[in-house]
Amino acid sequence: QVQLAESGGGSVEAGGSLRLSCAATGVTFRASSYCVGFFRQTPGNEREGVAFVWTLGGTAFYGDSVKGRVTISQDNAKDTLNLQMNRLTPNDTGMYYCAADVYRAVEEDGDCNVGAAKYRNWGQGTQVTVSS
């Protein structure tokens, strides 16, 4: 069973940076073909894909709203996902959730950035608040 635990959320002023992490158990990144990544959600809205990685190939996928400001990476030694977010704006405020599932069950045209409903494994979430 895959279990995910996020860390690193907090409050920051606009223009600042935050680094989120997602520690995974029940999956070995270097030996498993998984989509793993982060969604974010604000009250009353659906979960929005932020950034994802295909663990076996190391390919990264980014949501349009964060491209150029966010870098996702995987640490195979720790089975941990890291999300470096820079030049944050108040629009980046939300609860950030880590999600993971088998690549072939999730991907659409090779992309891991798909609807949240396709992911079966979720972390508890970590809050990110960006003030103006």
C-alpha positions as a Markdown table, in Angstrom:
| # | Residue | x | y | z |
|---|---|---|---|---|
| 1 | Gln | 0.0 | 0.0 | 0.0 |
| 2 | Val | 1.4 | 3.4 | -1.0 |
| 3 | Gln | 1.4 | 6.0 | 1.7 |
| 4 | Leu | 2.4 | 9.6 | 1.2 |
| 5 | Ala | 3.4 | 12.3 | 3.7 |
| 6 | Glu | 3.8 | 16.0 | 2.7 |
| 7 | Ser | 6.0 | 18.5 | 4.5 |
| 8 | Gly | 7.3 | 22.0 | 4.0 |
| 9 | Gly | 4.2 | 24.1 | 3.7 |
| 10 | Gly | 4.0 | 27.5 | 5.5 |
| 11 | Ser | 3.5 | 31.2 | 5.0 |
| 12 | Val | 5.6 | 33.4 | 2.8 |
| 13 | Glu | 5.3 | 36.8 | 1.3 |
| 14 | Ala | 4.8 | 37.3 | -2.5 |
| 15 | Gly | 8.0 | 36.8 | -4.4 |
| 16 | Gly | 9.3 | 34.3 | -1.9 |
| 17 | Ser | 10.1 | 30.6 | -2.2 |
| 18 | Leu | 9.0 | 27.4 | -0.5 |
| 19 | Arg | 10.1 | 23.8 | -0.9 |
| 20 | Leu | 7.6 | 21.0 | -0.4 |
| 21 | Ser | 8.5 | 17.4 | 0.0 |
| 22 | Cys | 6.5 | 14.2 | -0.3 |
| 23 | Ala | 7.9 | 11.1 | 1.4 |
| 24 | Ala | 6.5 | 7.8 | -0.1 |
| 25 | Thr | 6.4 | 4.4 | 1.4 |
| 26 | Gly | 5.1 | 1.3 | -0.4 |
| 27 | Val | 6.8 | 2.2 | -3.7 |
| 28 | Thr | 10.4 | 2.3 | -4.8 |
| 29 | Phe | 10.9 | 5.1 | -7.2 |
| 30 | Arg | 13.9 | 3.7 | -9.1 |
| 31 | Ala | 12.2 | 0.4 | -9.7 |
| 32 | Ser | 8.5 | 1.4 | -10.2 |
| 33 | Ser | 6.6 | 3.1 | -13.0 |
| 34 | Tyr | 4.5 | 5.6 | -11.1 |
| 35 | Cys | 3.2 | 9.1 | -11.6 |
| 36 | Val | 3.8 | 11.1 | -8.4 |
| 37 | Gly | 3.2 | 14.7 | -7.9 |
| 38 | Phe | 1.3 | 17.6 | -6.3 |
| 39 | Phe | -2.2 | 19.0 | -6.6 |
| 40 | Arg | -3.4 | 22.1 | -4.9 |
| 41 | Gln | -6.9 | 23.1 | -3.8 |
| 42 | Thr | -8.6 | 26.2 | -2.5 |
| 43 | Pro | -12.1 | 26.2 | -0.9 |
| 44 | Gly | -14.8 | 25.6 | -3.4 |
| 45 | Asn | -12.5 | 24.7 | -6.2 |
| 46 | Glu | -11.4 | 21.4 | -7.7 |
| 47 | Arg | -7.9 | 20.1 | -7.2 |
| 48 | Glu | -5.4 | 21.6 | -9.8 |
| 49 | Gly | -2.4 | 19.8 | -11.0 |
| 50 | Val | 0.8 | 21.6 | -10.1 |
| 51 | Ala | 3.7 | 19.3 | -11.0 |
| 52 | Phe | 4.4 | 15.6 | -11.5 |
| 53 | Val | 7.1 | 13.2 | -12.3 |
| 54 | Trp | 7.1 | 9.8 | -14.0 |
| 55 | Thr | 9.4 | 7.9 | -11.6 |
| 56 | Leu | 10.9 | 5.4 | -13.9 |
| 57 | Gly | 11.9 | 7.9 | -16.6 |
| 58 | Gly | 12.3 | 11.0 | -14.4 |
| 59 | Thr | 10.2 | 13.0 | -16.8 |
| 60 | Ala | 8.6 | 16.1 | -15.3 |
| 61 | Phe | 5.2 | 17.6 | -16.1 |
| 62 | Tyr | 4.0 | 21.0 | -15.0 |
| 63 | Gly | 0.7 | 22.9 | -14.8 |
| 64 | Asp | 0.5 | 26.0 | -17.0 |
| 65 | Ser | 0.1 | 28.3 | -14.0 |
| 66 | Val | 3.5 | 27.3 | -12.4 |
| 67 | Lys | 5.7 | 26.7 | -15.5 |
| 68 | Gly | 9.0 | 28.5 | -15.1 |
| 69 | Arg | 8.6 | 29.0 | -11.4 |
| 70 | Val | 8.5 | 25.5 | -10.1 |
| 71 | Thr | 10.9 | 22.5 | -10.2 |
| 72 | Ile | 10.0 | 19.0 | -9.2 |
| 73 | Ser | 12.6 | 16.4 | -8.6 |
| 74 | Gln | 12.7 | 12.9 | -7.1 |
| 75 | Asp | 15.2 | 11.5 | -4.6 |
| 76 | Asn | 15.5 | 7.8 | -5.3 |
| 77 | Ala | 17.6 | 7.2 | -2.3 |
| 78 | Lys | 14.8 | 8.3 | 0.0 |
| 79 | Asp | 11.7 | 7.8 | -2.3 |
| 80 | Thr | 10.9 | 11.4 | -1.8 |
| 81 | Leu | 9.5 | 14.0 | -4.1 |
| 82 | Asn | 10.7 | 17.6 | -3.8 |
| 83 | Leu | 8.8 | 20.6 | -5.2 |
| 84 | Gln | 10.8 | 23.9 | -5.3 |
| 85 | Met | 8.5 | 26.9 | -5.7 |
| 86 | Asn | 9.9 | 30.3 | -6.5 |
| 87 | Arg | 8.4 | 33.7 | -7.2 |
| 88 | Leu | 5.3 | 32.8 | -5.3 |
| 89 | Thr | 2.1 | 34.9 | -5.7 |
| 90 | Pro | -1.1 | 34.9 | -3.6 |
| 91 | Asn | -2.6 | 32.8 | -6.4 |
| 92 | Asp | -0.4 | 30.0 | -5.2 |
| 93 | Thr | -2.1 | 29.9 | -1.9 |
| 94 | Gly | -3.9 | 26.6 | -1.2 |
| 95 | Met | -3.7 | 23.1 | 0.3 |
| 96 | Tyr | -1.1 | 21.1 | -1.5 |
| 97 | Tyr | -1.6 | 17.4 | -1.8 |
| 98 | Cys | 0.8 | 14.7 | -2.9 |
| 99 | Ala | -0.7 | 12.0 | -5.1 |
| 100 | Ala | 0.6 | 8.8 | -6.7 |
| 101 | Asp | -0.6 | 6.0 | -8.8 |
| 102 | Val | 0.7 | 3.4 | -11.3 |
| 103 | Tyr | 1.8 | 5.2 | -14.5 |
| 104 | Arg | -0.2 | 3.1 | -17.0 |
| 105 | Ala | -3.4 | 3.6 | -14.9 |
| 106 | Val | -3.0 | 7.4 | -14.9 |
| 107 | Glu | -1.2 | 8.7 | -17.9 |
| 108 | Glu | -3.0 | 10.3 | -20.8 |
| 109 | Asp | -0.8 | 10.6 | -24.0 |
| 110 | Gly | 2.2 | 10.0 | -21.7 |
| 111 | Asp | 1.3 | 12.9 | -19.4 |
| 112 | Cys | 1.0 | 12.5 | -15.6 |
| 113 | Asn | -0.7 | 15.9 | -15.2 |
| 114 | Val | -4.3 | 14.6 | -15.4 |
| 115 | Gly | -7.5 | 14.9 | -13.4 |
| 116 | Ala | -7.3 | 14.2 | -9.7 |
| 117 | Ala | -9.9 | 11.5 | -9.9 |
| 118 | Lys | -7.4 | 9.2 | -11.6 |
| 119 | Tyr | -5.1 | 9.1 | -8.6 |
| 120 | Arg | -5.9 | 6.7 | -5.8 |
| 121 | Asn | -3.2 | 7.4 | -3.3 |
| 122 | Trp | -3.1 | 10.7 | -1.5 |
| 123 | Gly | -1.3 | 12.5 | 1.3 |
| 124 | Gln | -3.0 | 14.5 | 4.1 |
| 125 | Gly | -2.0 | 17.8 | 2.5 |
| 126 | Thr | 0.2 | 20.8 | 3.6 |
| 127 | Gln | -1.0 | 24.4 | 3.6 |
| 128 | Val | 0.8 | 27.1 | 1.6 |
| 129 | Thr | -0.2 | 30.7 | 2.2 |
| 130 | Val | 1.3 | 33.5 | 0.1 |
| 131 | Ser | 0.5 | 37.1 | 1.3 |
| 132 | Ser | 0.7 | 40.1 | -0.8 |
